[in-house]
JSON list of C-alpha atoms in Angstrom, two decimals:
[
{"chain": "K", "resi": 117, "resn": "UNK", "atom": "CA", "xyz": [-0.08, 0.43, 0.21]},
{"chain": "K", "resi": 118, "resn": "UNK", "atom": "CA", "xyz": [1.03, 3.02, -1.03]},
{"chain": "K", "resi": 119, "resn": "UNK", "atom": "CA", "xyz": [1.60, 6.53, 1.14]},
{"chain": "K", "resi": 120, "resn": "UNK", "atom": "CA", "xyz": [-0.88, 8.53, -1.63]},
{"chain": "K", "resi": 121, "resn": "UNK", "atom": "CA", "xyz": [-3.32, 4.87, -1.60]},
{"chain": "K", "resi": 122, "resn": "UNK", "atom": "CA", "xyz": [-3.11, 6.08, 2.08]},
{"chain": "K", "resi": 123, "resn": "UNK", "atom": "CA", "xyz": [-4.63, 9.30, 2.49]},
{"chain": "K", "resi": 124, "resn": "UNK", "atom": "CA", "xyz": [-6.71, 9.72, -0.56]},
{"chain": "K", "resi": 125, "resn": "UNK", "atom": "CA", "xyz": [-8.59, 7.02, 1.36]},
{"chain": "K", "resi": 126, "resn": "UNK", "atom": "CA", "xyz": [-8.09, 8.38, 4.67]},
{"chain": "K", "resi": 127, "resn": "UNK", "atom": "CA", "xyz": [-10.19, 12.33, 3.01]},
{"chain": "K", "resi": 128, "resn": "UNK", "atom": "CA", "xyz": [-12.19, 9.71, 1.20]},
{"chain": "K", "resi": 129, "resn": "UNK", "atom": "CA", "xyz": [-13.60, 7.93, 4.24]},
{"chain": "K", "resi": 130, "resn": "UNK", "atom": "CA", "xyz": [-13.90, 11.37, 6.28]},
{"chain": "K", "resi": 131, "resn": "UNK", "atom": "CA", "xyz": [-15.59, 12.64, 3.16]},
{"chain": "K", "resi": 132, "resn": "UNK", "atom": "CA", "xyz": [-19.10, 9.93, 3.64]},
{"chain": "K", "resi": 133, "resn": "UNK", "atom": "CA", "xyz": [-18.56, 10.93, 7.38]},
{"chain": "K", "resi": 134, "resn": "UNK", "atom": "CA", "xyz": [-19.88, 14.40, 6.61]},
{"chain": "K", "resi": 135, "resn": "UNK", "atom": "CA", "xyz": [-22.23, 13.65, 4.15]},
{"chain": "K", "resi": 136, "resn": "UNK", "atom": "CA", "xyz": [-23.76, 11.05, 5.94]},
{"chain": "K", "resi": 137, "resn": "UNK", "atom": "CA", "xyz": [-23.84, 13.90, 9.28]},
{"chain": "K", "resi": 138, "resn": "UNK", "atom": "CA", "xyz": [-27.80, 14.50, 8.33]},
{"chain": "K", "resi": 139, "resn": "UNK", "atom": "CA", "xyz": [-29.19, 11.03, 8.18]},
{"chain": "K", "resi": 140, "resn": "UNK", "atom": "CA", "xyz": [-26.81, 10.28, 11.71]},
{"chain": "K", "resi": 141, "resn": "UNK", "atom": "CA", "xyz": [-29.07, 14.21, 13.03]},
{"chain": "K", "resi": 142, "resn": "UNK", "atom": "CA", "xyz": [-31.94, 12.12, 12.35]},
{"chain": "K", "resi": 143, "resn": "UNK", "atom": "CA", "xyz": [-31.73, 8.59, 13.24]},
{"chain": "K", "resi": 144, "resn": "UNK", "atom": "CA", "xyz": [-29.19, 9.82, 17.38]},
{"chain": "K", "resi": 145, "resn": "UNK", "atom": "CA", "xyz": [-31.41, 12.61, 17.63]},
{"chain": "K", "resi": 146, "resn": "UNK", "atom": "CA", "xyz": [-28.92, 14.80, 17.49]},
{"chain": "K", "resi": 147, "resn": "UNK", "atom": "CA", "xyz": [-27.67, 18.17, 15.44]},
{"chain": "K", "resi": 148, "resn": "UNK", "atom": "CA", "xyz": [-24.07, 18.16, 16.61]},
{"chain": "K", "resi": 149, "resn": "UNK", "atom": "CA", "xyz": [-21.82, 18.24, 13.60]},
{"chain": "K", "resi": 150, "resn": "UNK", "atom": "CA", "xyz": [-18.51, 17.34, 12.67]},
{"chain": "K", "resi": 151, "resn": "UNK", "atom": "CA", "xyz": [-17.83, 19.57, 9.45]},
{"chain": "K", "resi": 152, "resn": "UNK", "atom": "CA", "xyz": [-19.56, 22.29, 11.24]},
{"chain": "K", "resi": 153, "resn": "UNK", "atom": "CA", "xyz": [-16.81, 22.18, 14.09]},
{"chain": "K", "resi": 154, "resn": "UNK", "atom": "CA", "xyz": [-14.09, 22.60, 11.90]},
{"chain": "K", "resi": 155, "resn": "UNK", "atom": "CA", "xyz": [-16.17, 24.57, 8.53]},
{"chain": "K", "resi": 156, "resn": "UNK", "atom": "CA", "xyz": [-17.10, 27.35, 11.75]},
{"chain": "K", "resi": 157, "resn": "UNK", "atom": "CA", "xyz": [-13.74, 26.80, 13.11]},
{"chain": "K", "resi": 158, "resn": "UNK", "atom": "CA", "xyz": [-11.80, 28.45, 9.45]},
{"chain": "K", "resi": 159, "resn": "UNK", "atom": "CA", "xyz": [-14.32, 30.85, 9.14]},
{"chain": "K", "resi": 160, "resn": "UNK", "atom": "CA", "xyz": [-18.70, 32.13, 10.23]},
{"chain": "K", "resi": 161, "resn": "UNK", "atom": "CA", "xyz": [-18.86, 33.35, 6.44]},
{"chain": "K", "resi": 162, "resn": "UNK", "atom": "CA", "xyz": [-21.20, 31.68, 3.72]},
{"chain": "K", "resi": 163, "resn": "UNK", "atom": "CA", "xyz": [-18.31, 29.05, 2.95]},
{"chain": "K", "resi": 164, "resn": "UNK", "atom": "CA", "xyz": [-17.65, 27.41, 5.95]},
{"chain": "K", "resi": 165, "resn": "UNK", "atom": "CA", "xyz": [-19.06, 23.91, 4.70]},
{"chain": "K", "resi": 166, "resn": "UNK", "atom": "CA", "xyz": [-16.69, 23.58, 2.24]},
{"chain": "K", "resi": 167, "resn": "UNK", "atom": "CA", "xyz": [-13.92, 24.81, 4.20]},
{"chain": "K", "resi": 168, "resn": "UNK", "atom": "CA", "xyz": [-15.26, 22.43, 6.71]},
{"chain": "K", "resi": 169, "resn": "UNK", "atom": "CA", "xyz": [-15.59, 19.44, 4.65]},
{"chain": "K", "resi": 170, "resn": "UNK", "atom": "CA", "xyz": [-11.87, 20.47, 3.46]},
{"chain": "K", "resi": 171, "resn": "UNK", "atom": "CA", "xyz": [-10.00, 20.81, 6.76]},
{"chain": "K", "resi": 172, "resn": "UNK", "atom": "CA", "xyz": [-12.16, 17.50, 7.82]},
{"chain": "K", "resi": 173, "resn": "UNK", "atom": "CA", "xyz": [-10.80, 15.58, 4.49]},
{"chain": "K", "resi": 174, "resn": "UNK", "atom": "CA", "xyz": [-7.50, 16.56, 5.07]},
{"chain": "K", "resi": 175, "resn": "UNK", "atom": "CA", "xyz": [-7.94, 15.29, 8.94]},
{"chain": "K", "resi": 176, "resn": "UNK", "atom": "CA", "xyz": [-8.79, 11.78, 7.48]},
{"chain": "K", "resi": 177, "resn": "UNK", "atom": "CA", "xyz": [-5.65, 11.77, 5.04]},
{"chain": "K", "resi": 178, "resn": "UNK", "atom": "CA", "xyz": [-3.65, 12.36, 7.80]},
{"chain": "K", "resi": 179, "resn": "UNK", "atom": "CA", "xyz": [-5.15, 9.64, 10.33]},
{"chain": "K", "resi": 180, "resn": "UNK", "atom": "CA", "xyz": [-5.08, 7.52, 6.65]},
{"chain": "K", "resi": 181, "resn": "UNK", "atom": "CA", "xyz": [-1.00, 8.26, 6.78]},
{"chain": "K", "resi": 182, "resn": "UNK", "atom": "CA", "xyz": [-0.35, 7.40, 10.09]},
{"chain": "K", "resi": 183, "resn": "UNK", "atom": "CA", "xyz": [-2.16, 3.86, 9.68]},
{"chain": "K", "resi": 184, "resn": "UNK", "atom": "CA", "xyz": [0.21, 3.28, 6.48]},
{"chain": "K", "resi": 185, "resn": "UNK", "atom": "CA", "xyz": [2.72, 4.24, 9.34]},
{"chain": "K", "resi": 186, "resn": "UNK", "atom": "CA", "xyz": [1.76, 2.69, 12.22]},
{"chain": "K", "resi": 187, "resn": "UNK", "atom": "CA", "xyz": [1.84, -0.76, 9.43]},
{"chain": "K", "resi": 188, "resn": "UNK", "atom": "CA", "xyz": [5.33, -0.34, 9.31]},
{"chain": "K", "resi": 189, "resn": "UNK", "atom": "CA", "xyz": [5.50, -0.06, 12.57]},
{"chain": "K", "resi": 190, "resn": "UNK", "atom": "CA", "xyz": [4.19, -2.78, 13.59]},
{"chain": "K", "resi": 191, "resn": "UNK", "atom": "CA", "xyz": [4.00, -5.17, 10.43]},
{"chain": "K", "resi": 192, "resn": "UNK", "atom": "CA", "xyz": [0.02, -5.28, 11.78]},
{"chain": "K", "resi": 193, "resn": "UNK", "atom": "CA", "xyz": [-2.03, -4.80, 8.50]},
{"chain": "K", "resi": 194, "resn": "UNK", "atom": "CA", "xyz": [-3.40, -1.09, 7.89]},
{"chain": "K", "resi": 195, "resn": "UNK", "atom": "CA", "xyz": [-7.38, -2.51, 7.25]},
{"chain": "K", "resi": 196, "resn": "UNK", "atom": "CA", "xyz": [-6.71, -4.75, 10.61]},
{"chain": "K", "resi": 197, "resn": "UNK", "atom": "CA", "xyz": [-5.79, -1.35, 11.96]},
{"chain": "K", "resi": 198, "resn": "UNK", "atom": "CA", "xyz": [-8.02, 0.63, 11.36]},
{"chain": "K", "resi": 199, "resn": "UNK", "atom": "CA", "xyz": [-11.76, 0.58, 13.09]},
{"chain": "K", "resi": 200, "resn": "UNK", "atom": "CA", "xyz": [-9.27, 0.37, 16.59]},
{"chain": "K", "resi": 201, "resn": "UNK", "atom": "CA", "xyz": [-7.36, 2.61, 15.84]},
{"chain": "K", "resi": 202, "resn": "UNK", "atom": "CA", "xyz": [-10.36, 5.36, 14.83]},
{"chain": "K", "resi": 203, "resn": "UNK", "atom": "CA", "xyz": [-12.42, 4.51, 18.49]},
{"chain": "K", "resi": 204, "resn": "UNK", "atom": "CA", "xyz": [-9.27, 4.82, 19.77]},
{"chain": "K", "resi": 205, "resn": "UNK", "atom": "CA", "xyz": [-8.85, 8.25, 18.52]},
{"chain": "K", "resi": 206, "resn": "UNK", "atom": "CA", "xyz": [-12.12, 9.21, 19.26]},
{"chain": "K", "resi": 207, "resn": "UNK", "atom": "CA", "xyz": [-12.69, 7.80, 23.05]},
{"chain": "K", "resi": 208, "resn": "UNK", "atom": "CA", "xyz": [-9.21, 10.00, 23.65]},
{"chain": "K", "resi": 209, "resn": "UNK", "atom": "CA", "xyz": [-9.94, 12.98, 22.18]},
{"chain": "K", "resi": 210, "resn": "UNK", "atom": "CA", "xyz": [-13.97, 12.91, 23.36]},
{"chain": "K", "resi": 211, "resn": "UNK", "atom": "CA", "xyz": [-12.72, 15.05, 26.32]},
{"chain": "K", "resi": 212, "resn": "UNK", "atom": "CA", "xyz": [-11.50, 17.78, 24.25]},
{"chain": "K", "resi": 213, "resn": "UNK", "atom": "CA", "xyz": [-14.77, 18.72, 23.79]},
{"chain": "K", "resi": 214, "resn": "UNK", "atom": "CA", "xyz": [-15.16, 20.34, 26.87]},
{"chain": "K", "resi": 215, "resn": "UNK", "atom": "CA", "xyz": [-12.69, 22.67, 25.51]},
{"chain": "K", "resi": 216, "resn": "UNK", "atom": "CA", "xyz": [-14.74, 23.32, 22.10]},
{"chain": "K", "resi": 217, "resn": "UNK", "atom": "CA", "xyz": [-18.25, 23.67, 24.28]},
{"chain": "K", "resi": 218, "resn": "UNK", "atom": "CA", "xyz": [-16.40, 26.54, 25.74]},
{"chain": "K", "resi": 219, "resn": "UNK", "atom": "CA", "xyz": [-13.98, 28.32, 23.36]},
{"chain": "K", "resi": 220, "resn": "UNK", "atom": "CA", "xyz": [-15.07, 27.94, 19.92]},
{"chain": "K", "resi": 221, "resn": "UNK", "atom": "CA", "xyz": [-16.02, 30.76, 18.12]},
{"chain": "K", "resi": 222, "resn": "UNK", "atom": "CA", "xyz": [-19.53, 29.79, 16.96]},
{"chain": "K", "resi": 223, "resn": "UNK", "atom": "CA", "xyz": [-20.32, 28.52, 19.88]},
{"chain": "K", "resi": 224, "resn": "UNK", "atom": "CA", "xyz": [-23.87, 27.74, 20.21]},
{"chain": "K", "resi": 225, "resn": "UNK", "atom": "CA", "xyz": [-24.72, 27.76, 16.93]},
{"chain": "K", "resi": 226, "resn": "UNK", "atom": "CA", "xyz": [-26.98, 25.51, 15.44]},
{"chain": "K", "resi": 227, "resn": "UNK", "atom": "CA", "xyz": [-24.77, 22.37, 14.26]},
{"chain": "K", "resi": 228, "resn": "UNK", "atom": "CA", "xyz": [-23.05, 23.04, 17.27]},
{"chain": "K", "resi": 229, "resn": "UNK", "atom": "CA", "xyz": [-24.96, 22.04, 20.56]},
{"chain": "K", "resi": 230, "resn": "UNK", "atom": "CA", "xyz": [-22.77, 21.15, 23.42]},
{"chain": "K", "resi": 231, "resn": "UNK", "atom": "CA", "xyz": [-20.82, 17.74, 23.12]},
{"chain": "K", "resi": 232, "resn": "UNK", "atom": "CA", "xyz": [-19.45, 16.68, 26.09]},
{"chain": "K", "resi": 233, "resn": "UNK", "atom": "CA", "xyz": [-21.85, 15.99, 28.64]},
{"chain": "K", "resi": 234, "resn": "UNK", "atom": "CA", "xyz": [-24.18, 14.83, 25.94]},
{"chain": "K", "resi": 235, "resn": "UNK", "atom": "CA", "xyz": [-25.08, 10.33, 25.70]},
{"chain": "K", "resi": 236, "resn": "UNK", "atom": "CA", "xyz": [-26.87, 11.54, 22.31]},
{"chain": "K", "resi": 237, "resn": "UNK", "atom": "CA", "xyz": [-23.55, 13.42, 21.28]},
{"chain": "K", "resi": 238, "resn": "UNK", "atom": "CA", "xyz": [-20.88, 10.28, 22.25]},
{"chain": "K", "resi": 239, "resn": "UNK", "atom": "CA", "xyz": [-23.09, 8.34, 21.34]},
{"chain": "K", "resi": 240, "resn": "UNK", "atom": "CA", "xyz": [-23.42, 9.92, 17.48]},
{"chain": "K", "resi": 241, "resn": "UNK", "atom": "CA", "xyz": [-19.13, 10.13, 17.96]},
{"chain": "K", "resi": 242, "resn": "UNK", "atom": "CA", "xyz": [-18.82, 6.40, 18.46]},
{"chain": "K", "resi": 243, "resn": "UNK", "atom": "CA", "xyz": [-20.96, 5.31, 15.76]},
{"chain": "K", "resi": 244, "resn": "UNK", "atom": "CA", "xyz": [-19.20, 7.71, 12.87]},
{"chain": "K", "resi": 245, "resn": "UNK", "atom": "CA", "xyz": [-15.19, 6.81, 13.80]},
{"chain": "K", "resi": 246, "resn": "UNK", "atom": "CA", "xyz": [-16.76, 3.11, 13.56]},
{"chain": "K", "resi": 247, "resn": "UNK", "atom": "CA", "xyz": [-18.00, 4.11, 9.68]},
{"chain": "K", "resi": 248, "resn": "UNK", "atom": "CA", "xyz": [-15.23, 5.64, 9.09]},
{"chain": "K", "resi": 249, "resn": "UNK", "atom": "CA", "xyz": [-12.88, 2.59, 10.08]},
{"chain": "K", "resi": 250, "resn": "UNK", "atom": "CA", "xyz": [-15.25, 0.58, 8.00]},
{"chain": "K", "resi": 251, "resn": "UNK", "atom": "CA", "xyz": [-15.09, 2.41, 5.36]},
{"chain": "K", "resi": 252, "resn": "UNK", "atom": "CA", "xyz": [-10.94, 2.56, 5.84]},
{"chain": "K", "resi": 253, "resn": "UNK", "atom": "CA", "xyz": [-10.73, -1.12, 6.52]},
{"chain": "K", "resi": 254, "resn": "UNK", "atom": "CA", "xyz": [-12.30, -1.74, 3.29]},
{"chain": "K", "resi": 255, "resn": "UNK", "atom": "CA", "xyz": [-10.76, 0.72, 1.27]},
{"chain": "K", "resi": 256, "resn": "UNK", "atom": "CA", "xyz": [-7.22, 0.13, 1.92]}
]
């Protein structure tokens, strides 16, 4: 597997994550959006959604590259690492939502409800990371 393929796969999986957000909003009855979190951090103008998808895809590419490096270091195929690594990232980073709840410049926007204390937000984020990991496992 090449570095380029790993990055492109991560970016594609992160884009699918963002595209499915409207569906998981209905399923989890919670309006939190990672695309909005990132996009409204970059700009609060009319192009925040495009900016959010771009930053989210870049994050996904970085994750794909980390999986590639993990495979080279451990000898464990990136496909086997994908789901556990995505879920581990979720569990490790979710507590940081306290900071975004308090300090994000667009906090209080409809797409950025309070996350840190919401079981629905945790379940929603778990689903999103699981989906991301499954897509990585399948496409790598």
